[in-house]
CSV table of N, CA and C in Angstrom, one decimal:
chain,number,residue,atom,x,y,z
D,1,UNK,N,190.9,6.1,48.2
D,1,UNK,CA,192.3,6.2,47.8
D,1,UNK,C,192.3,6.4,46.3
D,2,UNK,N,193.0,7.5,45.9
D,2,UNK,CA,193.0,7.8,44.5
D,2,UNK,C,194.4,7.5,44.0
D,3,UNK,N,194.4,7.4,42.7
D,3,UNK,CA,195.7,7.2,42.0
D,3,UNK,C,195.8,5.8,41.4
D,4,UNK,N,196.7,5.7,40.4
D,4,UNK,CA,196.9,4.5,39.7
D,4,UNK,C,198.4,4.2,39.7
D,5,UNK,N,198.8,3.1,39.8
D,5,UNK,CA,198.1,1.9,40.2
D,5,UNK,C,197.9,1.8,41.7
D,6,UNK,N,196.7,1.4,42.1
D,6,UNK,CA,196.3,1.3,43.5
D,6,UNK,C,197.1,0.3,44.2
D,7,UNK,N,197.2,-0.9,43.6
D,7,UNK,CA,197.9,-2.0,44.3
D,7,UNK,C,199.4,-1.7,44.6
D,8,UNK,N,200.0,-1.0,43.7
D,8,UNK,CA,201.4,-0.6,43.9
D,8,UNK,C,201.5,0.3,45.1
D,9,UNK,N,200.5,1.3,45.2
D,9,UNK,CA,200.5,2.2,46.4
D,9,UNK,C,200.3,1.4,47.7
D,10,UNK,N,199.4,0.4,47.6
D,10,UNK,CA,199.1,-0.4,48.8
D,10,UNK,C,200.3,-1.2,49.2
D,11,UNK,N,200.9,-1.9,48.3
D,11,UNK,CA,202.1,-2.7,48.7
D,11,UNK,C,203.2,-1.8,49.2
D,12,UNK,N,203.5,-0.6,48.6
D,12,UNK,CA,204.5,0.3,49.1
D,12,UNK,C,204.1,1.1,50.3
D,13,UNK,N,202.8,1.0,50.7
D,13,UNK,CA,202.3,1.8,51.8
D,13,UNK,C,202.6,3.3,51.6
D,14,UNK,N,202.4,3.7,50.4
D,14,UNK,CA,202.8,5.1,50.0
D,14,UNK,C,201.6,5.6,49.1
D,15,UNK,N,200.7,6.4,49.6
D,15,UNK,CA,199.5,6.7,48.9
D,15,UNK,C,199.6,8.2,48.4
D,16,UNK,N,199.2,8.4,47.1
D,16,UNK,CA,199.3,9.8,46.6
D,16,UNK,C,198.2,10.7,47.2
D,17,UNK,N,196.9,10.2,47.1
D,17,UNK,CA,195.8,11.0,47.6
D,17,UNK,C,194.8,10.1,48.3
D,18,UNK,N,194.4,10.5,49.5
D,18,UNK,CA,193.4,9.8,50.3
D,18,UNK,C,192.3,10.8,50.7
D,19,UNK,N,191.1,10.4,50.4
D,19,UNK,CA,189.9,11.2,50.8
D,19,UNK,C,189.2,10.5,52.0
D,20,UNK,N,188.9,11.3,53.0
D,20,UNK,CA,188.2,10.7,54.2
D,20,UNK,C,186.9,11.6,54.4
D,21,UNK,N,185.8,10.9,54.6
D,21,UNK,CA,184.6,11.6,55.0
D,21,UNK,C,184.0,11.0,56.2
D,22,UNK,N,183.3,11.8,57.0
D,22,UNK,CA,182.6,11.2,58.2
D,22,UNK,C,181.5,12.2,58.5
D,23,UNK,N,180.5,11.7,59.2
D,23,UNK,CA,179.4,12.5,59.6
D,23,UNK,C,178.9,12.1,61.0
D,24,UNK,N,178.3,13.1,61.7
D,24,UNK,CA,177.8,12.9,63.0
D,24,UNK,C,178.8,12.3,64.0
D,25,UNK,N,180.0,12.9,64.0
D,25,UNK,CA,181.1,12.5,64.9
D,25,UNK,C,181.1,13.4,66.1
D,26,UNK,N,181.6,12.9,67.2
D,26,UNK,CA,181.7,13.6,68.5
D,26,UNK,C,183.1,13.7,69.0
D,27,UNK,N,183.5,14.9,69.4
D,27,UNK,CA,184.8,15.1,70.0
D,27,UNK,C,184.5,15.3,71.5
D,28,UNK,N,184.9,14.3,72.3
D,28,UNK,CA,184.5,14.3,73.7
D,28,UNK,C,185.3,15.2,74.6
D,29,UNK,N,186.5,15.4,74.4
D,29,UNK,CA,187.3,16.2,75.3
D,29,UNK,C,187.6,17.6,74.8
D,30,UNK,N,186.5,18.3,74.5
D,30,UNK,CA,186.5,19.7,74.1
D,30,UNK,C,186.3,20.6,75.3
D,31,UNK,N,187.2,21.6,75.4
D,31,UNK,CA,187.0,22.6,76.5
D,31,UNK,C,186.1,23.7,76.0
D,32,UNK,N,185.0,23.9,76.7
D,32,UNK,CA,184.0,24.9,76.4
D,32,UNK,C,183.0,25.0,77.5
D,33,UNK,N,181.9,25.7,77.2
D,33,UNK,CA,180.9,25.9,78.2
D,33,UNK,C,180.2,24.6,78.7
D,34,UNK,N,180.3,23.5,78.0
D,34,UNK,CA,179.7,22.3,78.4
D,34,UNK,C,179.6,21.3,77.3
D,35,UNK,N,179.6,20.0,77.6
D,35,UNK,CA,179.3,19.0,76.7
D,35,UNK,C,180.4,18.7,75.7
D,36,UNK,N,180.1,17.7,74.9
D,36,UNK,CA,181.0,17.3,73.8
D,36,UNK,C,180.6,18.1,72.5
D,37,UNK,N,181.6,18.2,71.6
D,37,UNK,CA,181.3,18.9,70.4
D,37,UNK,C,180.9,17.9,69.3
D,38,UNK,N,179.8,18.2,68.7
D,38,UNK,CA,179.3,17.3,67.6
D,38,UNK,C,179.7,17.9,66.2
D,39,UNK,N,180.3,17.1,65.4
D,39,UNK,CA,180.7,17.5,64.1
D,39,UNK,C,179.7,16.9,63.1
D,40,UNK,N,179.0,17.8,62.4
D,40,UNK,CA,177.9,17.3,61.5
D,40,UNK,C,178.5,16.6,60.3
D,41,UNK,N,179.6,17.1,59.7
D,41,UNK,CA,180.3,16.5,58.6
D,41,UNK,C,181.8,16.9,58.6
D,42,UNK,N,182.6,16.0,58.1
D,42,UNK,CA,184.0,16.2,58.1
D,42,UNK,C,184.5,15.6,56.7
D,43,UNK,N,185.3,16.4,56.0
D,43,UNK,CA,185.9,16.0,54.8
D,43,UNK,C,187.4,16.3,54.8
D,44,UNK,N,188.2,15.3,54.6
D,44,UNK,CA,189.6,15.5,54.6
D,44,UNK,C,190.2,14.9,53.3
D,45,UNK,N,191.2,15.6,52.8
D,45,UNK,CA,192.1,15.1,51.7
D,45,UNK,C,193.5,15.1,52.2
D,46,UNK,N,194.1,14.0,52.1
D,46,UNK,CA,195.5,13.8,52.5
D,46,UNK,C,196.3,13.6,51.2
D,47,UNK,N,197.4,14.4,51.0
D,47,UNK,CA,198.3,14.3,49.8
D,47,UNK,C,199.6,13.7,50.3
D,48,UNK,N,200.0,12.6,49.8
D,48,UNK,CA,201.3,12.1,50.2
D,48,UNK,C,201.3,11.4,51.6
D,49,UNK,N,200.6,10.3,51.7
D,49,UNK,CA,200.5,9.6,53.0
D,49,UNK,C,201.5,8.4,52.9
D,50,UNK,N,202.4,8.4,53.8
D,50,UNK,CA,203.5,7.4,53.8
D,50,UNK,C,203.5,6.6,55.2
D,51,UNK,N,203.3,5.3,55.1
D,51,UNK,CA,203.4,4.5,56.3
D,51,UNK,C,204.8,4.0,56.5
D,52,UNK,N,205.2,3.9,57.7
D,52,UNK,CA,206.6,3.4,58.0
D,52,UNK,C,206.5,2.0,58.6
D,53,UNK,N,207.0,1.0,57.9
D,53,UNK,CA,207.0,-0.3,58.3
D,53,UNK,C,205.7,-1.1,58.0
D,54,UNK,N,205.7,-2.4,58.0
D,54,UNK,CA,204.6,-3.2,57.6
D,54,UNK,C,203.4,-3.1,58.5
D,55,UNK,N,203.6,-3.1,59.8
D,55,UNK,CA,202.5,-3.1,60.8
D,55,UNK,C,202.3,-1.8,61.5
D,56,UNK,N,202.7,-0.7,60.8
D,56,UNK,CA,202.7,0.6,61.4
D,56,UNK,C,201.3,1.1,61.6
D,57,UNK,N,201.0,1.8,62.8
D,57,UNK,CA,199.7,2.4,63.0
D,57,UNK,C,199.9,3.9,62.9
D,58,UNK,N,200.9,4.4,62.2
D,58,UNK,CA,201.1,5.9,62.0
D,58,UNK,C,201.6,6.1,60.6
D,59,UNK,N,201.4,7.3,60.2
D,59,UNK,CA,201.8,7.7,58.8
D,59,UNK,C,202.2,9.1,58.8
D,60,UNK,N,203.2,9.4,58.0
D,60,UNK,CA,203.5,10.8,57.7
D,60,UNK,C,202.7,11.3,56.5
D,61,UNK,N,202.3,12.6,56.6
D,61,UNK,CA,201.4,13.1,55.5
D,61,UNK,C,202.1,14.4,55.1
D,62,UNK,N,202.3,14.5,53.8
D,62,UNK,CA,202.9,15.7,53.2
D,62,UNK,C,202.0,17.0,53.4
D,63,UNK,N,200.7,16.8,53.0
D,63,UNK,CA,199.8,17.9,53.2
D,63,UNK,C,198.4,17.4,53.5
D,64,UNK,N,197.6,18.0,54.3
D,64,UNK,CA,196.3,17.6,54.6
D,64,UNK,C,195.4,18.9,54.7
D,65,UNK,N,194.2,18.7,54.2
D,65,UNK,CA,193.2,19.8,54.2
D,65,UNK,C,191.9,19.1,54.7
D,66,UNK,N,191.3,19.8,55.8
D,66,UNK,CA,190.1,19.2,56.4
D,66,UNK,C,189.1,20.4,56.5
D,67,UNK,N,187.8,20.0,56.2
D,67,UNK,CA,186.7,21.0,56.6
D,67,UNK,C,185.8,20.2,57.5
D,68,UNK,N,185.3,20.9,58.5
D,68,UNK,CA,184.4,20.3,59.5
D,68,UNK,C,183.3,21.3,59.7
D,69,UNK,N,182.0,20.8,59.7
D,69,UNK,CA,180.9,21.6,59.9
D,69,UNK,C,180.3,21.4,61.3
D,70,UNK,N,180.2,22.5,62.0
D,70,UNK,CA,179.5,22.5,63.4
D,70,UNK,C,178.2,23.2,63.2
D,71,UNK,N,177.1,22.5,63.4
D,71,UNK,CA,175.8,23.1,63.2
D,71,UNK,C,175.6,24.1,64.3
D,72,UNK,N,174.6,25.0,64.1
D,72,UNK,CA,174.3,26.0,65.1
D,72,UNK,C,173.7,25.3,66.4
D,73,UNK,N,173.0,24.2,66.2
D,73,UNK,CA,172.5,23.4,67.4
D,73,UNK,C,173.7,22.9,68.2
D,74,UNK,N,174.6,22.3,67.5
D,74,UNK,CA,175.8,21.7,68.2
D,74,UNK,C,176.6,22.8,68.9
D,75,UNK,N,176.7,24.0,68.2
D,75,UNK,CA,177.4,25.1,68.8
D,75,UNK,C,176.7,25.6,70.1
D,76,UNK,N,175.4,25.7,70.0
D,76,UNK,CA,174.6,26.0,71.2
D,76,UNK,C,174.7,25.0,72.3
D,77,UNK,N,174.7,23.7,72.0
D,77,UNK,CA,174.9,22.7,73.0
D,77,UNK,C,176.2,22.8,73.7
D,78,UNK,N,177.3,22.9,73.0
D,78,UNK,CA,178.6,23.0,73.6
D,78,UNK,C,178.8,24.3,74.4
D,79,UNK,N,178.0,25.3,74.0
D,79,UNK,CA,178.1,26.6,74.6
D,79,UNK,C,177.1,26.8,75.8
D,80,UNK,N,176.3,25.7,76.0
D,80,UNK,CA,175.4,25.8,77.2
D,80,UNK,C,174.2,26.7,77.0
D,81,UNK,N,173.7,26.8,75.7
D,81,UNK,CA,172.6,27.7,75.5
D,81,UNK,C,171.3,27.0,76.1
D,82,UNK,N,170.6,27.8,76.8
D,82,UNK,CA,169.4,27.2,77.5
D,82,UNK,C,168.2,27.0,76.5
D,83,UNK,N,167.2,26.4,76.9
D,83,UNK,CA,166.0,26.2,76.1
D,83,UNK,C,165.4,27.5,75.7
D,84,UNK,N,164.8,27.6,74.5
D,84,UNK,CA,164.2,28.9,74.1
D,84,UNK,C,165.1,29.8,73.4
D,85,UNK,N,166.4,29.4,73.2
D,85,UNK,CA,167.4,30.2,72.5
D,85,UNK,C,167.8,29.5,71.2
D,86,UNK,N,167.9,30.2,70.1
D,86,UNK,CA,168.3,29.6,68.8
D,86,UNK,C,169.4,30.5,68.2
D,87,UNK,N,170.2,29.9,67.3
D,87,UNK,CA,171.3,30.6,66.7
D,87,UNK,C,171.1,30.6,65.2
D,88,UNK,N,171.3,31.8,64.5
D,88,UNK,CA,171.1,31.9,63.1
D,88,UNK,C,172.3,32.7,62.5
D,89,UNK,N,172.6,32.5,61.2
D,89,UNK,CA,173.7,33.3,60.7
D,89,UNK,C,173.3,34.8,60.5
D,90,UNK,N,174.3,35.7,60.6
D,90,UNK,CA,174.0,37.1,60.5
D,90,UNK,C,175.0,37.8,59.6
D,91,UNK,N,175.8,37.1,58.8
D,91,UNK,CA,176.7,37.7,57.9
D,91,UNK,C,178.1,37.8,58.5
D,92,UNK,N,179.1,37.6,57.6
D,92,UNK,CA,180.5,37.6,58.1
D,92,UNK,C,180.7,36.4,59.1
D,93,UNK,N,181.4,36.7,60.1
D,93,UNK,CA,181.6,35.7,61.1
D,93,UNK,C,180.7,36.0,62.3
D,94,UNK,N,179.5,36.5,62.1
D,94,UNK,CA,178.6,36.8,63.1
D,94,UNK,C,177.4,35.9,63.1
D,95,UNK,N,176.8,35.7,64.3
D,95,UNK,CA,175.6,35.0,64.4
D,95,UNK,C,174.6,35.8,65.3
D,96,UNK,N,173.3,35.5,65.1
D,96,UNK,CA,172.3,36.1,66.0
D,96,UNK,C,171.9,35.0,67.0
D,97,UNK,N,171.9,35.4,68.2
D,97,UNK,CA,171.4,34.5,69.3
D,97,UNK,C,170.0,35.0,69.6
D,98,UNK,N,169.0,34.3,69.2
D,98,UNK,CA,167.6,34.7,69.3
D,98,UNK,C,167.0,34.0,70.5
D,99,UNK,N,166.3,34.9,71.3
D,99,UNK,CA,165.7,34.4,72.6
D,99,UNK,C,164.2,34.7,72.5
D,100,UNK,N,163.4,33.8,72.9
D,100,UNK,CA,162.0,33.9,72.9
D,100,UNK,C,161.4,33.3,74.2
D,101,UNK,N,161.4,34.0,75.2
D,101,UNK,CA,160.9,33.5,76.5
D,101,UNK,C,159.7,34.2,77.0
D,102,UNK,N,158.6,34.0,76.2
D,102,UNK,CA,157.3,34.7,76.5
D,102,UNK,C,157.4,36.1,76.3
D,103,UNK,N,157.4,37.0,77.3
D,103,UNK,CA,157.4,38.4,77.1
D,103,UNK,C,158.7,39.0,76.6
D,104,UNK,N,159.8,38.2,76.8
D,104,UNK,CA,161.1,38.6,76.4
D,104,UNK,C,161.5,38.0,75.1
D,105,UNK,N,161.5,38.8,74.0
D,105,UNK,CA,161.9,38.3,72.7
D,105,UNK,C,162.9,39.3,72.1
D,106,UNK,N,164.1,38.9,71.8
D,106,UNK,CA,165.1,39.8,71.2
D,106,UNK,C,166.2,38.9,70.7
D,107,UNK,N,167.2,39.5,70.2
D,107,UNK,CA,168.4,38.8,69.7
D,107,UNK,C,169.7,39.5,70.0
D,108,UNK,N,170.7,38.8,70.4
D,108,UNK,CA,172.0,39.3,70.7
D,108,UNK,C,172.9,39.0,69.5
D,109,UNK,N,174.0,39.8,69.3
D,109,UNK,CA,175.0,39.5,68.2
D,109,UNK,C,176.2,38.9,68.8
D,110,UNK,N,176.7,37.8,68.2
D,110,UNK,CA,177.9,37.2,68.6
D,110,UNK,C,178.9,37.0,67.5
D,111,UNK,N,180.1,37.1,67.8
D,111,UNK,CA,181.2,37.0,66.8
D,111,UNK,C,181.9,35.6,67.1
D,112,UNK,N,182.2,34.9,66.0
D,112,UNK,CA,183.0,33.7,66.1
D,112,UNK,C,184.3,33.8,65.4
D,113,UNK,N,185.4,33.7,66.2
D,113,UNK,CA,186.7,33.9,65.6
D,113,UNK,C,187.7,32.7,66.0
D,114,UNK,N,188.8,32.7,65.3
D,114,UNK,CA,189.8,31.7,65.7
D,114,UNK,C,190.7,32.4,66.8
D,115,UNK,N,191.0,31.7,67.8
D,115,UNK,CA,191.7,32.3,68.9
D,115,UNK,C,193.0,31.5,69.2
D,116,UNK,N,193.5,30.8,68.3
D,116,UNK,CA,194.7,30.0,68.5
D,116,UNK,C,194.8,28.9,67.4
D,117,UNK,N,195.9,28.1,67.4
D,117,UNK,CA,196.0,27.1,66.4
D,117,UNK,C,194.9,26.0,66.5
D,118,UNK,N,194.3,25.9,67.7
D,118,UNK,CA,193.3,24.8,67.8
D,118,UNK,C,192.1,25.3,68.6
D,119,UNK,N,191.8,26.6,68.6
D,119,UNK,CA,190.7,27.2,69.4
D,119,UNK,C,189.8,28.1,68.6
D,120,UNK,N,188.5,28.0,68.9
D,120,UNK,CA,187.4,28.8,68.4
D,120,UNK,C,186.8,29.6,69.5
D,121,UNK,N,186.7,30.9,69.3
D,121,UNK,CA,186.2,31.8,70.4
D,121,UNK,C,184.8,32.4,70.0
D,122,UNK,N,183.8,32.3,70.9
D,122,UNK,CA,182.5,32.8,70.7
D,122,UNK,C,182.3,33.9,71.7
D,123,UNK,N,181.9,35.1,71.2
D,123,UNK,CA,181.8,36.2,72.1
D,123,UNK,C,180.6,37.1,71.7
D,124,UNK,N,179.7,37.3,72.7
D,124,UNK,CA,178.6,38.2,72.4
D,124,UNK,C,179.1,39.6,72.4
D,125,UNK,N,178.9,40.3,71.2
D,125,UNK,CA,179.4,41.6,71.0
D,125,UNK,C,178.3,42.7,71.4
D,126,UNK,N,177.0,42.3,71.3
D,126,UNK,CA,176.0,43.2,71.7
D,126,UNK,C,174.8,42.4,72.2
D,127,UNK,N,174.5,42.6,73.5
D,127,UNK,CA,173.4,41.8,74.1
D,127,UNK,C,172.0,42.4,73.8
D,128,UNK,N,171.9,43.6,73.2
D,128,UNK,CA,170.7,44.2,72.8
D,128,UNK,C,169.6,44.2,73.9
D,129,UNK,N,170.0,44.4,75.1
D,129,UNK,CA,169.1,44.4,76.3
D,129,UNK,C,168.8,43.1,76.9
D,130,UNK,N,169.3,42.0,76.3
D,130,UNK,CA,169.0,40.6,76.9
D,130,UNK,C,169.9,40.5,78.1
D,131,UNK,N,169.3,40.1,79.3
D,131,UNK,CA,170.1,39.8,80.4
D,131,UNK,C,171.1,38.7,80.1
D,132,UNK,N,172.4,38.9,80.5
D,132,UNK,CA,173.4,37.9,80.2
D,132,UNK,C,173.1,36.5,80.7
D,133,UNK,N,172.4,36.4,81.9
D,133,UNK,CA,172.2,35.1,82.5
D,133,UNK,C,171.1,34.3,81.7
D,134,UNK,N,170.4,35.0,80.8
D,134,UNK,CA,169.4,34.3,79.9
D,134,UNK,C,170.1,33.5,78.8
D,135,UNK,N,171.4,33.8,78.5
D,135,UNK,CA,172.1,33.1,77.5
D,135,UNK,C,173.0,32.0,78.0
D,136,UNK,N,172.9,31.6,79.2
D,136,UNK,CA,173.8,30.6,79.8
D,136,UNK,C,175.2,31.0,79.7
D,137,UNK,N,176.1,30.0,79.3
D,137,UNK,CA,177.5,30.2,79.2
D,137,UNK,C,177.9,30.8,77.8
D,138,UNK,N,176.9,31.1,77.0
D,138,UNK,CA,177.2,31.4,75.6
D,138,UNK,C,177.7,32.8,75.4
D,139,UNK,N,177.7,33.7,76.4
D,139,UNK,CA,178.2,35.0,76.3
D,139,UNK,C,179.6,35.1,75.9
D,140,UNK,N,180.5,34.3,76.4
D,140,UNK,CA,181.9,34.3,76.1
D,140,UNK,C,182.5,33.0,76.4
D,141,UNK,N,182.9,32.2,75.4
D,141,UNK,CA,183.5,30.9,75.7
D,141,UNK,C,184.4,30.5,74.5
D,142,UNK,N,185.3,29.6,74.8
D,142,UNK,CA,186.3,29.1,73.8
D,142,UNK,C,186.1,27.6,73.7
D,143,UNK,N,186.1,27.2,72.4
D,143,UNK,CA,186.2,25.7,72.1
D,143,UNK,C,187.6,25.4,71.8
D,144,UNK,N,188.2,24.5,72.5
D,144,UNK,CA,189.6,24.1,72.2
D,144,UNK,C,189.5,22.6,71.7
D,145,UNK,N,190.0,22.4,70.5
D,145,UNK,CA,190.0,21.1,69.9
D,145,UNK,C,191.4,20.4,70.4
D,146,UNK,N,191.3,19.4,71.2
D,146,UNK,CA,192.5,18.8,71.7
D,146,UNK,C,193.2,17.9,70.7
D,147,UNK,N,194.5,17.7,71.0
D,147,UNK,CA,195.3,16.7,70.4
D,147,UNK,C,195.5,16.9,68.9
D,148,UNK,N,195.6,18.1,68.4
D,148,UNK,CA,195.9,18.2,67.0
D,148,UNK,C,197.4,17.9,66.9
D,149,UNK,N,197.8,17.1,65.9
D,149,UNK,CA,199.3,16.8,65.8
D,149,UNK,C,200.1,18.0,65.4
D,150,UNK,N,201.4,17.9,65.8
D,150,UNK,CA,202.3,19.0,65.4
D,150,UNK,C,202.2,19.3,63.8
D,151,UNK,N,202.2,20.5,63.4
D,151,UNK,CA,202.1,20.8,62.0
D,151,UNK,C,200.6,21.0,61.5
D,152,UNK,N,199.7,20.7,62.4
D,152,UNK,CA,198.2,20.8,62.0
D,152,UNK,C,197.6,21.9,62.8
D,153,UNK,N,196.8,22.8,62.2
D,153,UNK,CA,196.2,23.9,62.9
D,153,UNK,C,195.0,24.4,62.1
D,154,UNK,N,194.1,25.1,62.9
D,154,UNK,CA,192.9,25.7,62.2
D,154,UNK,C,193.4,26.8,61.3
D,155,UNK,N,193.0,26.8,60.1
D,155,UNK,CA,193.4,27.8,59.1
D,155,UNK,C,192.4,28.9,59.0
D,156,UNK,N,191.1,28.5,59.1
D,156,UNK,CA,190.0,29.6,59.0
D,156,UNK,C,188.7,29.1,59.6
D,157,UNK,N,187.9,30.1,59.9
D,157,UNK,CA,186.5,29.8,60.4
D,157,UNK,C,185.6,30.7,59.6
D,158,UNK,N,184.4,30.1,59.2
D,158,UNK,CA,183.4,31.0,58.5
D,158,UNK,C,182.0,30.5,58.9
D,159,UNK,N,181.1,31.4,59.0
D,159,UNK,CA,179.7,31.1,59.3
D,159,UNK,C,179.0,30.9,58.0
D,160,UNK,N,178.3,29.8,57.9
D,160,UNK,CA,177.5,29.5,56.7
D,160,UNK,C,176.1,29.4,57.1
D,161,UNK,N,175.2,29.1,56.1
D,161,UNK,CA,173.8,29.0,56.4
D,161,UNK,C,173.5,27.7,57.3
D,162,UNK,N,174.4,26.7,57.2
D,162,UNK,CA,174.3,25.5,57.9
D,162,UNK,C,174.9,25.5,59.3
D,163,UNK,N,175.9,26.4,59.5
D,163,UNK,CA,176.6,26.4,60.8
D,163,UNK,C,178.0,27.0,60.6
D,164,UNK,N,178.9,26.6,61.5
D,164,UNK,CA,180.3,27.1,61.5
D,164,UNK,C,181.2,26.1,60.7
D,165,UNK,N,181.8,26.6,59.7
D,165,UNK,CA,182.7,25.8,58.9
D,165,UNK,C,184.1,26.1,59.3
D,166,UNK,N,184.8,25.0,59.8
D,166,UNK,CA,186.2,25.1,60.3
D,166,UNK,C,187.1,24.4,59.2
D,167,UNK,N,188.1,25.2,58.8
D,167,UNK,CA,189.1,24.6,57.9
D,167,UNK,C,190.4,24.4,58.6
D,168,UNK,N,190.9,23.2,58.5
D,168,UNK,CA,192.2,22.8,59.2
D,168,UNK,C,193.2,22.3,58.1
D,169,UNK,N,194.4,22.8,58.3
D,169,UNK,CA,195.4,22.3,57.3
D,169,UNK,C,196.6,21.8,58.1
D,170,UNK,N,197.4,21.0,57.4
D,170,UNK,CA,198.6,20.5,58.0
D,170,UNK,C,199.7,20.2,57.0
D,171,UNK,N,200.9,20.3,57.4
D,171,UNK,CA,202.0,20.1,56.5
D,171,UNK,C,203.1,19.3,57.2
D,172,UNK,N,203.6,18.2,56.5
D,172,UNK,CA,204.7,17.4,57.0
D,172,UNK,C,204.4,17.0,58.5
D,173,UNK,N,203.3,16.3,58.7
D,173,UNK,CA,202.9,15.9,60.0
D,173,UNK,C,202.8,14.4,60.1
D,174,UNK,N,202.8,13.9,61.3
D,174,UNK,CA,202.6,12.5,61.5
D,174,UNK,C,201.2,12.2,62.2
D,175,UNK,N,200.4,11.4,61.6
D,175,UNK,CA,199.1,11.0,62.1
D,175,UNK,C,199.3,9.6,62.7
D,176,UNK,N,198.7,9.4,63.8
D,176,UNK,CA,198.8,8.0,64.4
D,176,UNK,C,197.4,7.6,64.9
D,177,UNK,N,197.3,6.4,65.4
D,177,UNK,CA,196.1,5.9,65.9
D,177,UNK,C,195.6,6.7,67.1
D,178,UNK,N,196.6,7.3,67.8
D,178,UNK,CA,196.3,8.0,69.0
D,178,UNK,C,196.0,9.5,68.8
D,179,UNK,N,196.1,10.0,67.5
D,179,UNK,CA,195.9,11.4,67.2
D,179,UNK,C,194.5,11.7,67.2
């Protein structure tokens, strides 16, 4: 919690800036090819967090900015990628899906895009001769992040050397213990 004086903010339950960090978190109810989505790191900054009442378990937030990193391994797990397949960055919002199954060694190209306020779409754009069944469910699937509060949405998606970086923003929203 940033800002001075801290005690005045605490007593008033009105905070100027709050930073939140987490690592190795799991979102269990993600719609995709399979499994839960693992978030390697999450960083959030909340500007103007206001609690209502003394024992309130919800707060209104003027603005929030969140970045979440999904590693390529986690993306493959949720997409149902079988053994022997790895994912690497390929520039832009593209990844290479590399397969090495003995005599079959090649890579397919996949694009990762935002497909709604709380969805990420992964689509193989070029199989490069790899049989689609060798990539499991990874050929075309959508990750839907459930329960984003009203006013909160995915702002952007980018592929980095570490994985997929998702930026989420929100304005004038209410966060609660159930969010």
